[in-house]
Amino acid sequence: MTGVPASAAGGSPGAKSATSAPGASGAPGGPGAPSGPGAPSGPGDTRPVRGGKLGAAAVNQASLWNIANILTMVRLVLVPGFVALMLMDGGYDPVWRAWAWAAFAVAMITDIFDGHLARTYNLVTDFGKIADPIADKAIMGSALICLSYLGDLPWWVTAVILGRELGITLLRFVVIRYGVIPASRGGKLKTLAQGTAVGMYVLVLEGPLATLRFWVMAVAVILTVVTGLDYVRQAIVLRRRGIAERQAAAEGAER
């Protein structure tokens, strides 16, 4: 009941009855052996670990505090700090915007590493599966909304990007029963383009750099739309295939 092996708790049941029998040489309770509550334990006596079930539960809970989940939580904590820095002093101070960019950059870097660490070192947890996409959309969504609120980015750009991200997330829940659509190169390029473009807009840039960030954002929007449509196509194909396989299995069972 405590989770301690029988050998660690004094051996197998047979061995324990043999050594504890009256008259057994050197056995507790035998002739000449002290007995009672204050009797000393034998050299091989190992007491059960206290709170076995609670200890196991604590180990399972402690597994949540791995480096991948910690990076995800750091990204979540950075979101309100990033928003505060973006809107400080009216939102147009270059120094505060530079600090906001630093927070955004750290969030993007942790987004790269937490998933890689979780997959490489088998640190995938249910918490990470839920919190990681939430953290991704929280930092990107807050940046886009702040930029549109300050007039630096058209609201339709924010609507297109956030609409795509939320729509694909809902679509994943719909088709998850049929399978999982793997990440594509286009999706990875989309994420890179979005992060680069938004980061450039967070900074107060002028001249050629301001023109460059416009085109980077244009590429990001195009990739957002194209990869979103491709994801919908793959989801439809996956759903049809899953339905066909279920129907074939049902017909085979009837025969």
PDB file of C-alpha atoms in Angstrom:
ATOM      1  CA  MET A   1       0.000   0.000   0.000  1.00  0.00           C
ATOM      2  CA  THR A   2       2.942   2.338   0.506  1.00  0.00           C
ATOM      3  CA  GLY A   3       4.546   1.556  -2.843  1.00  0.00           C
ATOM      4  CA  VAL A   4       7.668  -0.047  -1.203  1.00  0.00           C
ATOM      5  CA  PRO A   5       8.781  -3.426  -2.671  1.00  0.00           C
ATOM      6  CA  ALA A   6       8.475  -6.440  -0.407  1.00  0.00           C
ATOM      7  CA  SER A   7      12.235  -7.017  -0.541  1.00  0.00           C
ATOM      8  CA  ALA A   8      12.838  -3.501   0.720  1.00  0.00           C
ATOM      9  CA  ALA A   9      10.316  -3.899   3.509  1.00  0.00           C
ATOM     10  CA  GLY A  10      11.813  -7.089   4.967  1.00  0.00           C
ATOM     11  CA  GLY A  11      11.718  -9.686   2.184  1.00  0.00           C
ATOM     12  CA  SER A  12       9.007 -11.925   0.791  1.00  0.00           C
ATOM     13  CA  PRO A  13       6.104 -13.105   2.935  1.00  0.00           C
ATOM     14  CA  GLY A  14       7.610 -16.553   3.237  1.00  0.00           C
ATOM     15  CA  ALA A  15      10.956 -15.265   4.338  1.00  0.00           C
ATOM     16  CA  LYS A  16       9.322 -12.921   6.805  1.00  0.00           C
ATOM     17  CA  SER A  17       7.356 -15.751   8.472  1.00  0.00           C
ATOM     18  CA  ALA A  18      10.479 -17.920   8.688  1.00  0.00           C
ATOM     19  CA  THR A  19      12.578 -15.292  10.362  1.00  0.00           C
ATOM     20  CA  SER A  20       9.848 -14.222  12.728  1.00  0.00           C
ATOM     21  CA  ALA A  21       8.930 -17.733  13.910  1.00  0.00           C
ATOM     22  CA  PRO A  22       9.448 -18.406  17.625  1.00  0.00           C
ATOM     23  CA  GLY A  23      12.759 -20.080  18.341  1.00  0.00           C
ATOM     24  CA  ALA A  24      14.359 -18.981  15.113  1.00  0.00           C
ATOM     25  CA  SER A  25      17.963 -18.028  15.590  1.00  0.00           C
ATOM     26  CA  GLY A  26      18.405 -14.255  15.690  1.00  0.00           C
ATOM     27  CA  ALA A  27      14.751 -13.681  14.777  1.00  0.00           C
ATOM     28  CA  PRO A  28      12.858 -10.888  16.430  1.00  0.00           C
ATOM     29  CA  GLY A  29      10.582 -12.341  19.099  1.00  0.00           C
ATOM     30  CA  GLY A  30      12.782 -15.457  19.497  1.00  0.00           C
ATOM     31  CA  PRO A  31      14.416 -16.595  22.738  1.00  0.00           C
ATOM     32  CA  GLY A  32      16.632 -13.887  24.177  1.00  0.00           C
ATOM     33  CA  ALA A  33      15.386 -11.268  21.767  1.00  0.00           C
ATOM     34  CA  PRO A  34      13.857  -8.173  23.341  1.00  0.00           C
ATOM     35  CA  SER A  35      10.309  -7.434  22.427  1.00  0.00           C
ATOM     36  CA  GLY A  36       7.791  -4.658  22.887  1.00  0.00           C
ATOM     37  CA  PRO A  37       7.334  -1.191  21.496  1.00  0.00           C
ATOM     38  CA  GLY A  38      10.861  -0.161  22.377  1.00  0.00           C
ATOM     39  CA  ALA A  39      12.540  -3.179  20.823  1.00  0.00           C
ATOM     40  CA  PRO A  40      15.303  -2.225  18.378  1.00  0.00           C
ATOM     41  CA  SER A  41      14.875  -3.085  14.723  1.00  0.00           C
ATOM     42  CA  GLY A  42      17.058  -5.651  13.046  1.00  0.00           C
ATOM     43  CA  PRO A  43      19.838  -4.607  10.675  1.00  0.00           C
ATOM     44  CA  GLY A  44      17.763  -5.538   7.666  1.00  0.00           C
ATOM     45  CA  ASP A  45      14.604  -3.840   8.850  1.00  0.00           C
ATOM     46  CA  THR A  46      13.520  -1.004   6.560  1.00  0.00           C
ATOM     47  CA  ARG A  47      10.583   1.073   7.596  1.00  0.00           C
ATOM     48  CA  PRO A  48       7.925   1.892   4.957  1.00  0.00           C
ATOM     49  CA  VAL A  49       8.134   5.243   3.287  1.00  0.00           C
ATOM     50  CA  ARG A  50       5.576   7.593   4.763  1.00  0.00           C
ATOM     51  CA  GLY A  51       2.875   8.980   2.452  1.00  0.00           C
ATOM     52  CA  GLY A  52       3.580   6.709  -0.495  1.00  0.00           C
ATOM     53  CA  LYS A  53       0.564   7.828  -2.531  1.00  0.00           C
ATOM     54  CA  LEU A  54       1.063  11.466  -1.654  1.00  0.00           C
ATOM     55  CA  GLY A  55       4.732  11.179  -2.556  1.00  0.00           C
ATOM     56  CA  ALA A  56       3.903   9.702  -5.953  1.00  0.00           C
ATOM     57  CA  ALA A  57       1.396  12.491  -6.588  1.00  0.00           C
ATOM     58  CA  ALA A  58       4.021  15.066  -5.627  1.00  0.00           C
ATOM     59  CA  VAL A  59       6.462  13.569  -8.145  1.00  0.00           C
ATOM     60  CA  ASN A  60       3.819  13.741 -10.872  1.00  0.00           C
ATOM     61  CA  GLN A  61       3.071  17.365 -10.039  1.00  0.00           C
ATOM     62  CA  ALA A  62       6.773  18.209  -9.913  1.00  0.00           C
ATOM     63  CA  SER A  63       7.127  16.948 -13.489  1.00  0.00           C
ATOM     64  CA  LEU A  64       5.122  19.970 -14.598  1.00  0.00           C
ATOM     65  CA  TRP A  65       7.993  22.211 -13.494  1.00  0.00           C
ATOM     66  CA  ASN A  66      10.306  21.273 -16.344  1.00  0.00           C
ATOM     67  CA  ILE A  67      12.315  23.762 -18.362  1.00  0.00           C
ATOM     68  CA  ALA A  68       9.903  23.718 -21.324  1.00  0.00           C
ATOM     69  CA  ASN A  69       6.867  24.567 -19.187  1.00  0.00           C
ATOM     70  CA  ILE A  70       8.823  27.216 -17.283  1.00  0.00           C
ATOM     71  CA  LEU A  71       9.695  28.944 -20.565  1.00  0.00           C
ATOM     72  CA  THR A  72       6.028  28.836 -21.560  1.00  0.00           C
ATOM     73  CA  MET A  73       5.019  30.395 -18.237  1.00  0.00           C
ATOM     74  CA  VAL A  74       7.681  33.087 -18.685  1.00  0.00           C
ATOM     75  CA  ARG A  75       6.110  33.926 -22.032  1.00  0.00           C
ATOM     76  CA  LEU A  76       2.681  34.220 -20.427  1.00  0.00           C
ATOM     77  CA  VAL A  77       4.052  36.513 -17.719  1.00  0.00           C
ATOM     78  CA  LEU A  78       5.725  38.704 -20.355  1.00  0.00           C
ATOM     79  CA  VAL A  79       2.398  39.512 -22.036  1.00  0.00           C
ATOM     80  CA  PRO A  80       1.089  42.095 -19.511  1.00  0.00           C
ATOM     81  CA  GLY A  81       4.599  43.525 -19.129  1.00  0.00           C
ATOM     82  CA  PHE A  82       4.894  43.921 -22.897  1.00  0.00           C
ATOM     83  CA  VAL A  83       1.529  45.695 -23.107  1.00  0.00           C
ATOM     84  CA  ALA A  84       2.477  48.066 -20.295  1.00  0.00           C
ATOM     85  CA  LEU A  85       5.768  48.941 -21.997  1.00  0.00           C
ATOM     86  CA  MET A  86       4.065  49.465 -25.361  1.00  0.00           C
ATOM     87  CA  LEU A  87       1.521  51.907 -23.953  1.00  0.00           C
ATOM     88  CA  MET A  88       3.886  53.766 -21.612  1.00  0.00           C
ATOM     89  CA  ASP A  89       3.881  57.552 -22.084  1.00  0.00           C
ATOM     90  CA  GLY A  90       1.228  57.412 -24.768  1.00  0.00           C
ATOM     91  CA  GLY A  91       2.890  54.573 -26.675  1.00  0.00           C
ATOM     92  CA  TYR A  92       5.200  56.656 -28.834  1.00  0.00           C
ATOM     93  CA  ASP A  93       8.319  56.959 -26.684  1.00  0.00           C
ATOM     94  CA  PRO A  94      11.227  55.279 -28.577  1.00  0.00           C
ATOM     95  CA  VAL A  95      12.912  54.142 -25.356  1.00  0.00           C
ATOM     96  CA  TRP A  96       9.824  52.416 -23.956  1.00  0.00           C
ATOM     97  CA  ARG A  97       9.122  50.910 -27.369  1.00  0.00           C
ATOM     98  CA  ALA A  98      12.666  49.522 -27.405  1.00  0.00           C
ATOM     99  CA  TRP A  99      12.050  47.876 -24.020  1.00  0.00           C
ATOM    100  CA  ALA A 100       8.773  46.503 -25.365  1.00  0.00           C
ATOM    101  CA  TRP A 101      10.644  45.068 -28.341  1.00  0.00           C
ATOM    102  CA  ALA A 102      13.082  43.379 -25.963  1.00  0.00           C
ATOM    103  CA  ALA A 103      10.184  41.736 -24.106  1.00  0.00           C
ATOM    104  CA  PHE A 104       8.630  40.663 -27.403  1.00  0.00           C
ATOM    105  CA  ALA A 105      11.955  39.244 -28.613  1.00  0.00           C
ATOM    106  CA  VAL A 106      12.426  37.223 -25.426  1.00  0.00           C
ATOM    107  CA  ALA A 107       8.901  35.835 -25.813  1.00  0.00           C
ATOM    108  CA  MET A 108       9.588  34.809 -29.407  1.00  0.00           C
ATOM    109  CA  ILE A 109      12.872  33.153 -28.435  1.00  0.00           C
ATOM    110  CA  THR A 110      11.244  31.160 -25.646  1.00  0.00           C
ATOM    111  CA  ASP A 111       8.605  30.069 -28.161  1.00  0.00           C
ATOM    112  CA  ILE A 112      11.366  28.521 -30.268  1.00  0.00           C
ATOM    113  CA  PHE A 113      13.103  26.740 -27.440  1.00  0.00           C
ATOM    114  CA  ASP A 114      10.258  25.419 -25.280  1.00  0.00           C
ATOM    115  CA  GLY A 115       8.783  23.232 -28.006  1.00  0.00           C
ATOM    116  CA  HIS A 116      12.212  21.981 -29.073  1.00  0.00           C
ATOM    117  CA  LEU A 117      13.178  21.086 -25.513  1.00  0.00           C
ATOM    118  CA  ALA A 118       9.856  19.377 -24.833  1.00  0.00           C
ATOM    119  CA  ARG A 119      10.165  17.147 -27.903  1.00  0.00           C
ATOM    120  CA  THR A 120      13.892  16.447 -27.571  1.00  0.00           C
ATOM    121  CA  TYR A 121      13.917  15.548 -23.874  1.00  0.00           C
ATOM    122  CA  ASN A 122      10.417  14.046 -23.639  1.00  0.00           C
ATOM    123  CA  LEU A 123       9.064  16.901 -21.515  1.00  0.00           C
ATOM    124  CA  VAL A 124       5.673  17.063 -23.211  1.00  0.00           C
ATOM    125  CA  THR A 125       2.867  17.519 -20.673  1.00  0.00           C
ATOM    126  CA  ASP A 126      -0.860  18.229 -20.871  1.00  0.00           C
ATOM    127  CA  PHE A 127      -0.191  21.661 -19.384  1.00  0.00           C
ATOM    128  CA  GLY A 128       2.321  22.435 -22.118  1.00  0.00           C
ATOM    129  CA  LYS A 129      -0.056  21.306 -24.873  1.00  0.00           C
ATOM    130  CA  ILE A 130      -2.647  23.785 -23.644  1.00  0.00           C
ATOM    131  CA  ALA A 131      -0.486  26.651 -22.374  1.00  0.00           C
ATOM    132  CA  ASP A 132       1.975  26.839 -25.288  1.00  0.00           C
ATOM    133  CA  PRO A 133      -0.513  27.816 -28.027  1.00  0.00           C
ATOM    134  CA  ILE A 134      -2.272  30.159 -25.597  1.00  0.00           C
ATOM    135  CA  ALA A 135       1.026  31.912 -24.833  1.00  0.00           C
ATOM    136  CA  ASP A 136       1.863  32.162 -28.544  1.00  0.00           C
ATOM    137  CA  LYS A 137      -1.432  33.779 -29.458  1.00  0.00           C
ATOM    138  CA  ALA A 138      -1.438  35.985 -26.354  1.00  0.00           C
ATOM    139  CA  ILE A 139       1.893  37.653 -27.106  1.00  0.00           C
ATOM    140  CA  MET A 140       1.227  38.004 -30.849  1.00  0.00           C
ATOM    141  CA  GLY A 141      -2.357  39.139 -30.360  1.00  0.00           C
ATOM    142  CA  SER A 142      -1.436  41.727 -27.729  1.00  0.00           C
ATOM    143  CA  ALA A 143       1.274  43.131 -29.996  1.00  0.00           C
ATOM    144  CA  LEU A 144      -1.040  43.406 -33.002  1.00  0.00           C
ATOM    145  CA  ILE A 145      -3.858  44.980 -31.002  1.00  0.00           C
ATOM    146  CA  CYS A 146      -1.494  47.495 -29.386  1.00  0.00           C
ATOM    147  CA  LEU A 147      -0.039  48.463 -32.763  1.00  0.00           C
ATOM    148  CA  SER A 148      -3.489  48.935 -34.285  1.00  0.00           C
ATOM    149  CA  TYR A 149      -4.688  50.856 -31.236  1.00  0.00           C
ATOM    150  CA  LEU A 150      -1.720  53.224 -31.577  1.00  0.00           C
ATOM    151  CA  GLY A 151      -2.404  53.656 -35.288  1.00  0.00           C
ATOM    152  CA  ASP A 152       0.830  52.009 -36.440  1.00  0.00           C
ATOM    153  CA  LEU A 153      -0.871  49.053 -38.109  1.00  0.00           C
ATOM    154  CA  PRO A 154      -4.227  48.872 -39.945  1.00  0.00           C
ATOM    155  CA  TRP A 155      -6.942  47.042 -38.032  1.00  0.00           C
ATOM    156  CA  TRP A 156      -7.667  44.790 -41.010  1.00  0.00           C
ATOM    157  CA  VAL A 157      -4.146  43.333 -40.773  1.00  0.00           C
ATOM    158  CA  THR A 158      -4.719  42.505 -37.127  1.00  0.00           C
ATOM    159  CA  ALA A 159      -8.121  41.006 -37.977  1.00  0.00           C
ATOM    160  CA  VAL A 160      -6.692  38.812 -40.754  1.00  0.00           C
ATOM    161  CA  ILE A 161      -3.836  37.432 -38.656  1.00  0.00           C
ATOM    162  CA  LEU A 162      -5.822  36.874 -35.467  1.00  0.00           C
ATOM    163  CA  GLY A 163      -8.828  35.529 -37.383  1.00  0.00           C
ATOM    164  CA  ARG A 164      -6.618  32.987 -39.114  1.00  0.00           C
ATOM    165  CA  GLU A 165      -4.934  31.877 -35.888  1.00  0.00           C
ATOM    166  CA  LEU A 166      -8.184  31.501 -33.952  1.00  0.00           C
ATOM    167  CA  GLY A 167      -9.939  29.817 -36.870  1.00  0.00           C
ATOM    168  CA  ILE A 168      -7.176  27.240 -37.331  1.00  0.00           C
ATOM    169  CA  THR A 169      -7.166  26.531 -33.605  1.00  0.00           C
ATOM    170  CA  LEU A 170     -10.891  25.769 -33.676  1.00  0.00           C
ATOM    171  CA  LEU A 171     -10.427  23.670 -36.813  1.00  0.00           C
ATOM    172  CA  ARG A 172      -7.831  21.553 -35.031  1.00  0.00           C
ATOM    173  CA  PHE A 173     -10.361  20.621 -32.380  1.00  0.00           C
ATOM    174  CA  VAL A 174     -12.855  19.645 -35.090  1.00  0.00           C
ATOM    175  CA  VAL A 175     -10.530  17.288 -37.001  1.00  0.00           C
ATOM    176  CA  ILE A 176      -8.517  15.934 -34.069  1.00  0.00           C
ATOM    177  CA  ARG A 177     -10.735  12.822 -34.015  1.00  0.00           C
ATOM    178  CA  TYR A 178      -9.547  11.969 -37.511  1.00  0.00           C
ATOM    179  CA  GLY A 179      -5.855  12.701 -37.038  1.00  0.00           C
ATOM    180  CA  VAL A 180      -3.264  15.439 -36.655  1.00  0.00           C
ATOM    181  CA  ILE A 181      -2.068  17.719 -39.436  1.00  0.00           C
ATOM    182  CA  PRO A 182       1.727  18.090 -39.165  1.00  0.00           C
ATOM    183  CA  ALA A 183       3.404  21.486 -39.187  1.00  0.00           C
ATOM    184  CA  SER A 184       4.471  22.564 -42.661  1.00  0.00           C
ATOM    185  CA  ARG A 185       7.388  24.639 -43.877  1.00  0.00           C
ATOM    186  CA  GLY A 186       4.937  27.314 -44.909  1.00  0.00           C
ATOM    187  CA  GLY A 187       3.579  27.487 -41.379  1.00  0.00           C
ATOM    188  CA  LYS A 188       7.069  27.875 -39.952  1.00  0.00           C
ATOM    189  CA  LEU A 189       7.880  30.609 -42.474  1.00  0.00           C
ATOM    190  CA  LYS A 190       4.610  32.311 -41.572  1.00  0.00           C
ATOM    191  CA  THR A 191       5.529  32.332 -37.892  1.00  0.00           C
ATOM    192  CA  LEU A 192       8.992  33.706 -38.667  1.00  0.00           C
ATOM    193  CA  ALA A 193       7.602  36.412 -40.953  1.00  0.00           C
ATOM    194  CA  GLN A 194       4.952  37.443 -38.426  1.00  0.00           C
ATOM    195  CA  GLY A 195       7.449  37.648 -35.569  1.00  0.00           C
ATOM    196  CA  THR A 196       9.937  39.640 -37.652  1.00  0.00           C
ATOM    197  CA  ALA A 197       7.332  42.036 -39.027  1.00  0.00           C
ATOM    198  CA  VAL A 198       5.609  42.688 -35.700  1.00  0.00           C
ATOM    199  CA  GLY A 199       8.978  43.144 -34.011  1.00  0.00           C
ATOM    200  CA  MET A 200       9.939  45.774 -36.591  1.00  0.00           C
ATOM    201  CA  TYR A 201       6.641  47.578 -36.077  1.00  0.00           C
ATOM    202  CA  VAL A 202       7.132  47.590 -32.301  1.00  0.00           C
ATOM    203  CA  LEU A 203      10.329  49.566 -32.784  1.00  0.00           C
ATOM    204  CA  VAL A 204      10.103  53.212 -33.823  1.00  0.00           C
ATOM    205  CA  LEU A 205      11.698  53.028 -37.262  1.00  0.00           C
ATOM    206  CA  GLU A 206      12.042  55.687 -39.931  1.00  0.00           C
ATOM    207  CA  GLY A 207      13.308  55.940 -43.493  1.00  0.00           C
ATOM    208  CA  PRO A 208      14.275  52.768 -45.386  1.00  0.00           C
ATOM    209  CA  LEU A 209      13.687  50.528 -42.359  1.00  0.00           C
ATOM    210  CA  ALA A 210      10.105  51.768 -42.113  1.00  0.00           C
ATOM    211  CA  THR A 211       9.615  50.887 -45.789  1.00  0.00           C
ATOM    212  CA  LEU A 212      11.232  47.493 -45.255  1.00  0.00           C
ATOM    213  CA  ARG A 213       8.948  46.583 -42.375  1.00  0.00           C
ATOM    214  CA  PHE A 214       5.930  47.371 -44.563  1.00  0.00           C
ATOM    215  CA  TRP A 215       7.012  44.757 -47.100  1.00  0.00           C
ATOM    216  CA  VAL A 216       7.923  42.237 -44.425  1.00  0.00           C
ATOM    217  CA  MET A 217       4.423  42.617 -42.980  1.00  0.00           C
ATOM    218  CA  ALA A 218       2.954  42.222 -46.472  1.00  0.00           C
ATOM    219  CA  VAL A 219       4.809  38.914 -46.844  1.00  0.00           C
ATOM    220  CA  ALA A 220       3.608  37.850 -43.400  1.00  0.00           C
ATOM    221  CA  VAL A 221      -0.033  38.590 -44.301  1.00  0.00           C
ATOM    222  CA  ILE A 222       0.244  36.672 -47.587  1.00  0.00           C
ATOM    223  CA  LEU A 223       1.797  33.661 -45.852  1.00  0.00           C
ATOM    224  CA  THR A 224      -0.876  33.870 -43.170  1.00  0.00           C
ATOM    225  CA  VAL A 225      -3.679  33.635 -45.713  1.00  0.00           C
ATOM    226  CA  VAL A 226      -2.036  31.021 -47.960  1.00  0.00           C
ATOM    227  CA  THR A 227      -1.047  28.682 -45.123  1.00  0.00           C
ATOM    228  CA  GLY A 228      -4.471  29.103 -43.544  1.00  0.00           C
ATOM    229  CA  LEU A 229      -6.214  28.034 -46.759  1.00  0.00           C
ATOM    230  CA  ASP A 230      -3.800  25.111 -47.124  1.00  0.00           C
ATOM    231  CA  TYR A 231      -4.573  24.019 -43.564  1.00  0.00           C
ATOM    232  CA  VAL A 232      -8.299  24.082 -44.328  1.00  0.00           C
ATOM    233  CA  ARG A 233      -7.670  21.957 -47.435  1.00  0.00           C
ATOM    234  CA  GLN A 234      -5.672  19.403 -45.437  1.00  0.00           C
ATOM    235  CA  ALA A 235      -8.348  19.330 -42.744  1.00  0.00           C
ATOM    236  CA  ILE A 236     -11.058  18.580 -45.327  1.00  0.00           C
ATOM    237  CA  VAL A 237      -8.974  15.793 -46.878  1.00  0.00           C
ATOM    238  CA  LEU A 238      -8.209  14.333 -43.451  1.00  0.00           C
ATOM    239  CA  ARG A 239     -11.875  14.406 -42.426  1.00  0.00           C
ATOM    240  CA  ARG A 240     -13.038  12.732 -45.641  1.00  0.00           C
ATOM    241  CA  ARG A 241     -10.387  10.055 -45.300  1.00  0.00           C
ATOM    242  CA  GLY A 242     -11.316   9.423 -41.684  1.00  0.00           C
ATOM    243  CA  ILE A 243     -15.020   9.132 -42.520  1.00  0.00           C
ATOM    244  CA  ALA A 244     -14.262   6.737 -45.398  1.00  0.00           C
ATOM    245  CA  GLU A 245     -12.099   4.547 -43.152  1.00  0.00           C
ATOM    246  CA  ARG A 246     -14.827   4.400 -40.496  1.00  0.00           C
ATOM    247  CA  GLN A 247     -17.455   3.471 -43.054  1.00  0.00           C
ATOM    248  CA  ALA A 248     -15.203   0.751 -44.484  1.00  0.00           C
ATOM    249  CA  ALA A 249     -14.554  -0.625 -40.998  1.00  0.00           C
ATOM    250  CA  ALA A 250     -18.308  -0.640 -40.228  1.00  0.00           C
ATOM    251  CA  GLU A 251     -19.099  -2.487 -43.478  1.00  0.00           C
ATOM    252  CA  GLY A 252     -16.361  -5.020 -42.728  1.00  0.00           C
ATOM    253  CA  ALA A 253     -17.764  -5.627 -39.277  1.00  0.00           C
ATOM    254  CA  GLU A 254     -21.266  -6.246 -40.664  1.00  0.00           C
ATOM    255  CA  ARG A 255     -19.913  -8.907 -43.027  1.00  0.00           C
TER     256      ARG A 255
END
